[in-house]
Coordinates of C-alpha atoms in Angstrom, one line a residue:
X88 CA 0.2 0.0 0.0
X89 CA 2.7 2.5 0.6
X90 CA 4.8 1.7 -2.2
X91 CA 1.3 2.4 -4.3
X92 CA 0.8 5.7 -2.6
X93 CA 4.7 6.3 -3.5
X94 CA 4.2 5.8 -6.6
X95 CA 1.0 8.1 -6.9
X96 CA 2.8 10.9 -5.8
X97 CA 5.5 10.6 -7.8
X98 CA 3.5 10.9 -10.5
X99 CA 1.0 13.3 -9.1
X100 CA 4.5 15.4 -9.1
X101 CA 5.4 15.2 -12.6
X102 CA 2.2 16.0 -14.0
X103 CA 2.1 19.1 -12.3
X104 CA 5.4 19.6 -13.6
X105 CA 4.9 18.9 -16.9
X106 CA 1.3 20.4 -16.9
X107 CA 3.2 23.7 -16.1
X108 CA 5.6 23.4 -18.4
X109 CA 3.2 22.8 -21.2
X110 CA 0.9 25.7 -20.6
X111 CA 3.3 28.4 -19.9
X112 CA 5.4 27.1 -23.2
X113 CA 5.3 30.1 -25.7
X114 CA 7.0 30.3 -29.1
X115 CA 10.3 32.4 -29.3
X116 CA 9.2 35.5 -31.5
X117 CA 12.7 36.6 -31.7
X118 CA 16.6 35.5 -31.4
X119 CA 18.2 35.7 -28.1
X120 CA 21.2 38.1 -28.3
X121 CA 23.5 34.5 -28.8
X122 CA 21.3 34.1 -31.5
X123 CA 21.7 37.5 -33.4
X124 CA 25.2 37.3 -32.8
X125 CA 25.4 33.8 -34.5
X126 CA 22.9 34.6 -37.3
X127 CA 25.0 38.0 -37.7
X128 CA 28.8 36.5 -37.5
X129 CA 28.7 33.0 -38.2
X130 CA 29.2 32.7 -41.7
X131 CA 32.0 36.1 -41.4
X132 CA 34.1 34.1 -38.6
X133 CA 33.3 30.3 -40.0
X134 CA 32.6 30.8 -43.6
X135 CA 30.2 28.0 -43.6
X136 CA 26.7 28.2 -45.0
X137 CA 25.3 25.6 -42.4
X138 CA 25.2 27.8 -39.9
X139 CA 24.2 24.5 -37.1
X140 CA 27.6 23.2 -38.1
X141 CA 29.4 26.6 -37.3
X142 CA 27.7 26.1 -33.6
X143 CA 28.2 22.6 -33.6
X144 CA 31.8 22.2 -34.6
X145 CA 33.6 25.2 -33.6
X146 CA 31.6 27.8 -31.0
X147 CA 30.6 24.9 -29.0
X148 CA 33.4 22.5 -30.1
X149 CA 33.7 20.6 -26.7
X150 CA 29.9 19.6 -26.4
X151 CA 31.1 17.8 -29.7
X152 CA 34.2 16.0 -28.0
X153 CA 31.7 15.2 -24.5
X154 CA 29.5 13.8 -27.6
X155 CA 32.3 11.8 -28.9
X156 CA 33.9 10.7 -25.8
X157 CA 30.0 9.6 -24.9
X158 CA 30.1 7.2 -28.0
X159 CA 33.8 6.1 -27.3
X160 CA 32.8 5.3 -23.5
X161 CA 29.6 3.0 -25.0
X162 CA 31.8 1.3 -27.2
X163 CA 33.8 0.2 -24.9
X164 CA 31.2 -0.9 -22.3
X165 CA 29.4 -3.2 -25.3
X166 CA 33.0 -4.6 -25.4
X167 CA 33.4 -5.2 -21.7
X168 CA 30.1 -6.8 -21.4
X169 CA 30.4 -8.8 -24.6
X170 CA 34.0 -10.2 -24.1
X171 CA 34.1 -14.2 -23.5
X172 CA 34.9 -15.2 -20.3
X173 CA 36.3 -19.0 -20.1
X174 CA 34.5 -21.3 -17.9
X175 CA 34.3 -24.3 -16.9
X176 CA 31.0 -26.5 -18.3
X177 CA 29.4 -28.4 -15.7
X178 CA 30.0 -32.1 -16.1
X179 CA 26.2 -33.1 -16.3
X180 CA 24.1 -30.2 -18.0
X181 CA 20.6 -29.7 -16.0
X182 CA 17.3 -30.0 -17.8
X183 CA 17.2 -26.2 -18.8
X184 CA 20.3 -26.8 -20.1
X185 CA 19.4 -29.6 -22.6
X186 CA 16.3 -27.9 -23.6
X187 CA 18.0 -25.1 -24.4
X188 CA 20.4 -26.8 -26.3
X189 CA 17.9 -28.7 -28.5
X190 CA 16.3 -25.5 -28.7
X191 CA 19.8 -23.7 -30.8
X192 CA 19.7 -26.7 -33.0
X193 CA 16.6 -26.0 -34.0
X194 CA 16.7 -22.8 -34.8
X195 CA 20.3 -22.9 -36.0
X196 CA 19.1 -25.7 -38.3
X197 CA 16.4 -23.0 -39.7
X198 CA 19.1 -20.2 -40.8
X199 CA 19.1 -20.0 -44.3
X200 CA 21.6 -18.4 -46.7
X201 CA 21.1 -15.3 -48.2
X202 CA 19.5 -15.5 -51.4
X203 CA 21.7 -14.4 -55.2
X204 CA 19.0 -11.0 -55.2
X205 CA 20.4 -10.2 -51.8
X206 CA 23.7 -11.1 -52.5
X207 CA 24.0 -8.9 -55.5
X208 CA 21.8 -6.3 -54.1
X209 CA 24.2 -6.2 -51.0
X210 CA 27.0 -5.7 -53.4
X211 CA 25.4 -2.9 -55.5
X212 CA 24.1 -0.7 -52.8
X213 CA 27.1 -1.1 -50.1
X214 CA 29.3 1.1 -52.1
X215 CA 26.8 3.6 -52.5
X216 CA 25.8 3.6 -49.0
X217 CA 29.6 3.9 -48.4
X218 CA 29.7 6.5 -50.4
X219 CA 27.2 8.8 -49.8
X220 CA 28.0 8.9 -45.8
X221 CA 31.4 10.2 -46.6
X222 CA 28.9 12.7 -48.7
X223 CA 27.2 13.7 -46.0
X224 CA 30.4 14.5 -43.1
X225 CA 32.4 15.7 -46.4
X226 CA 29.4 18.5 -47.2
X227 CA 28.6 19.2 -43.8
X228 CA 29.2 22.7 -43.2
X229 CA 27.4 23.3 -46.8
X230 CA 24.0 20.9 -46.1
X231 CA 21.8 19.6 -44.0
X232 CA 24.6 16.7 -42.4
X233 CA 28.2 15.9 -40.4
X234 CA 30.2 13.4 -38.7
X235 CA 27.7 11.7 -37.0
X236 CA 25.2 11.6 -39.5
X237 CA 27.8 10.3 -42.0
X238 CA 29.1 8.2 -40.0
X239 CA 25.7 6.6 -38.9
X240 CA 25.0 6.3 -42.4
X241 CA 28.3 3.9 -42.8
X242 CA 27.4 1.7 -39.7
X243 CA 24.1 1.1 -41.8
X244 CA 26.1 -0.3 -44.6
X245 CA 27.4 -2.7 -42.4
X246 CA 24.8 -3.5 -40.1
X247 CA 23.1 -4.4 -43.9
X248 CA 26.6 -6.7 -44.5
X249 CA 26.7 -8.7 -41.8
X250 CA 22.7 -9.3 -42.1
X251 CA 23.0 -10.3 -45.6
X252 CA 26.1 -12.1 -45.8
X253 CA 26.1 -13.3 -42.0
X254 CA 29.7 -15.3 -43.2
X255 CA 31.6 -12.1 -44.3
X256 CA 34.2 -10.7 -41.5
X257 CA 35.1 -7.5 -40.6
X258 CA 39.2 -7.0 -40.1
X259 CA 39.2 -6.0 -36.8
X260 CA 42.8 -4.6 -36.7
X261 CA 41.8 -2.5 -39.6
X262 CA 38.7 -1.0 -37.0
X263 CA 40.8 -0.2 -34.3
X264 CA 43.5 1.7 -36.0
X265 CA 41.1 3.8 -38.1
X266 CA 39.4 4.5 -34.9
X267 CA 41.7 5.4 -33.1
X268 CA 43.5 7.3 -35.5
X269 CA 40.3 9.1 -36.1
X270 CA 39.9 10.0 -32.6
X271 CA 43.5 11.2 -31.7
X272 CA 43.7 13.2 -35.0
X273 CA 40.3 14.7 -34.1
X274 CA 41.7 15.5 -30.6
X275 CA 45.3 17.0 -33.2
X276 CA 43.3 19.0 -34.4
X277 CA 41.1 20.9 -31.6
X278 CA 44.4 21.7 -30.3
X279 CA 45.9 23.1 -32.7
X280 CA 42.7 25.6 -32.2
X281 CA 44.2 26.0 -29.1
X282 CA 47.7 27.0 -30.4
X283 CA 46.7 28.8 -33.5
X284 CA 43.8 29.9 -33.2
X285 CA 41.1 31.8 -30.3
X286 CA 40.1 28.3 -29.4
X287 CA 39.4 24.4 -28.9
X288 CA 38.3 23.2 -32.5
X289 CA 38.6 27.1 -33.9
X290 CA 38.5 25.8 -37.7
X291 CA 40.4 29.6 -38.5
X292 CA 44.1 28.0 -38.0
X293 CA 43.3 27.0 -41.8
X294 CA 42.5 29.3 -44.4
X295 CA 38.6 30.1 -44.8
X296 CA 38.7 29.5 -49.0
X297 CA 35.4 30.6 -50.8
X298 CA 32.5 31.3 -49.1
X299 CA 29.9 27.9 -50.6
X300 CA 32.6 25.6 -51.8
X301 CA 33.4 21.8 -50.7
X302 CA 37.1 23.2 -49.8
X303 CA 35.9 25.7 -47.2
X304 CA 35.1 26.9 -43.9
X305 CA 38.4 25.9 -42.5
X306 CA 39.1 23.2 -40.5
X307 CA 36.0 22.0 -40.5
X308 CA 35.8 19.7 -43.6
X309 CA 38.7 18.1 -42.0
X310 CA 37.1 17.8 -38.4
X311 CA 34.2 16.3 -39.8
X312 CA 35.7 13.1 -41.4
X313 CA 37.6 12.7 -38.9
X314 CA 34.1 12.8 -36.6
X315 CA 32.7 10.6 -39.6
X316 CA 35.3 7.9 -39.5
X317 CA 35.3 7.2 -35.4
X318 CA 31.7 7.1 -35.8
X319 CA 31.2 4.5 -38.2
X320 CA 34.4 2.6 -37.6
X321 CA 32.9 2.2 -33.4
X322 CA 29.7 1.9 -34.5
X323 CA 30.8 -0.9 -37.0
X324 CA 33.1 -2.6 -34.4
X325 CA 30.0 -2.8 -31.8
X326 CA 27.6 -4.3 -34.7
X327 CA 30.8 -7.0 -35.1
X328 CA 30.8 -7.7 -31.5
X329 CA 27.1 -8.5 -31.0
X330 CA 27.6 -10.0 -33.9
X331 CA 30.6 -12.8 -32.9
X332 CA 28.8 -13.0 -29.4
X333 CA 25.5 -14.2 -30.9
X334 CA 27.6 -16.5 -33.2
X335 CA 30.0 -17.6 -30.3
X336 CA 26.3 -19.0 -28.3
X337 CA 25.1 -20.8 -31.1
X338 CA 28.2 -22.6 -31.2
X339 CA 28.6 -23.3 -27.6
X340 CA 25.2 -24.6 -27.0
X341 CA 25.6 -27.0 -30.2

């Protein structure tokens, strides 16, 4: 009874809070002082037509560093949780273990190989998906997109490959090296902004170039390239770890 009353009180308080937020909400009809500064000075100072990119990458570069760090911690946590531990199997399996073993055999026996259509589609679409991901993070300063979006698209290509061709293998060494070098290079570019420009991830230590062109906005295309590669390979590593863990459970239960 006390537990139910406590839950009811919590829900009532949350309802009051959200009701006040919803009833007092009104759309802003004008920009704030900081917003005016970004709109007026952003294109001139940063050289990026995409103002969102200018804010996220340069003005609030430490936030982007925090997001990259969170992604790294998440990937490391997945690797830690899925790490294979060697345990000595019991001498006599229990009835539950025997039923699980028989169920796993049935599941494995029902697995079907990908059809020729799926394999051919994978060979055709996978390069396009990766190329589109590269396009998204390379043009993040000109159009909607960026490093995280492009990296997620590249990782979706990896997931497509693993689903269509389960027997395919990803190079752990290549993934680890590319992900590590991308993250390290990202931090190096940020430090160069501190040393040669006005702050961390300040893109103006490189020439801003011609406004609106691909190679413009200083170091932003370089920053987004490193972020896109890091996100793409890090998410691909997570997908590969899940696949390997699933395969190890299936083979261990047979």
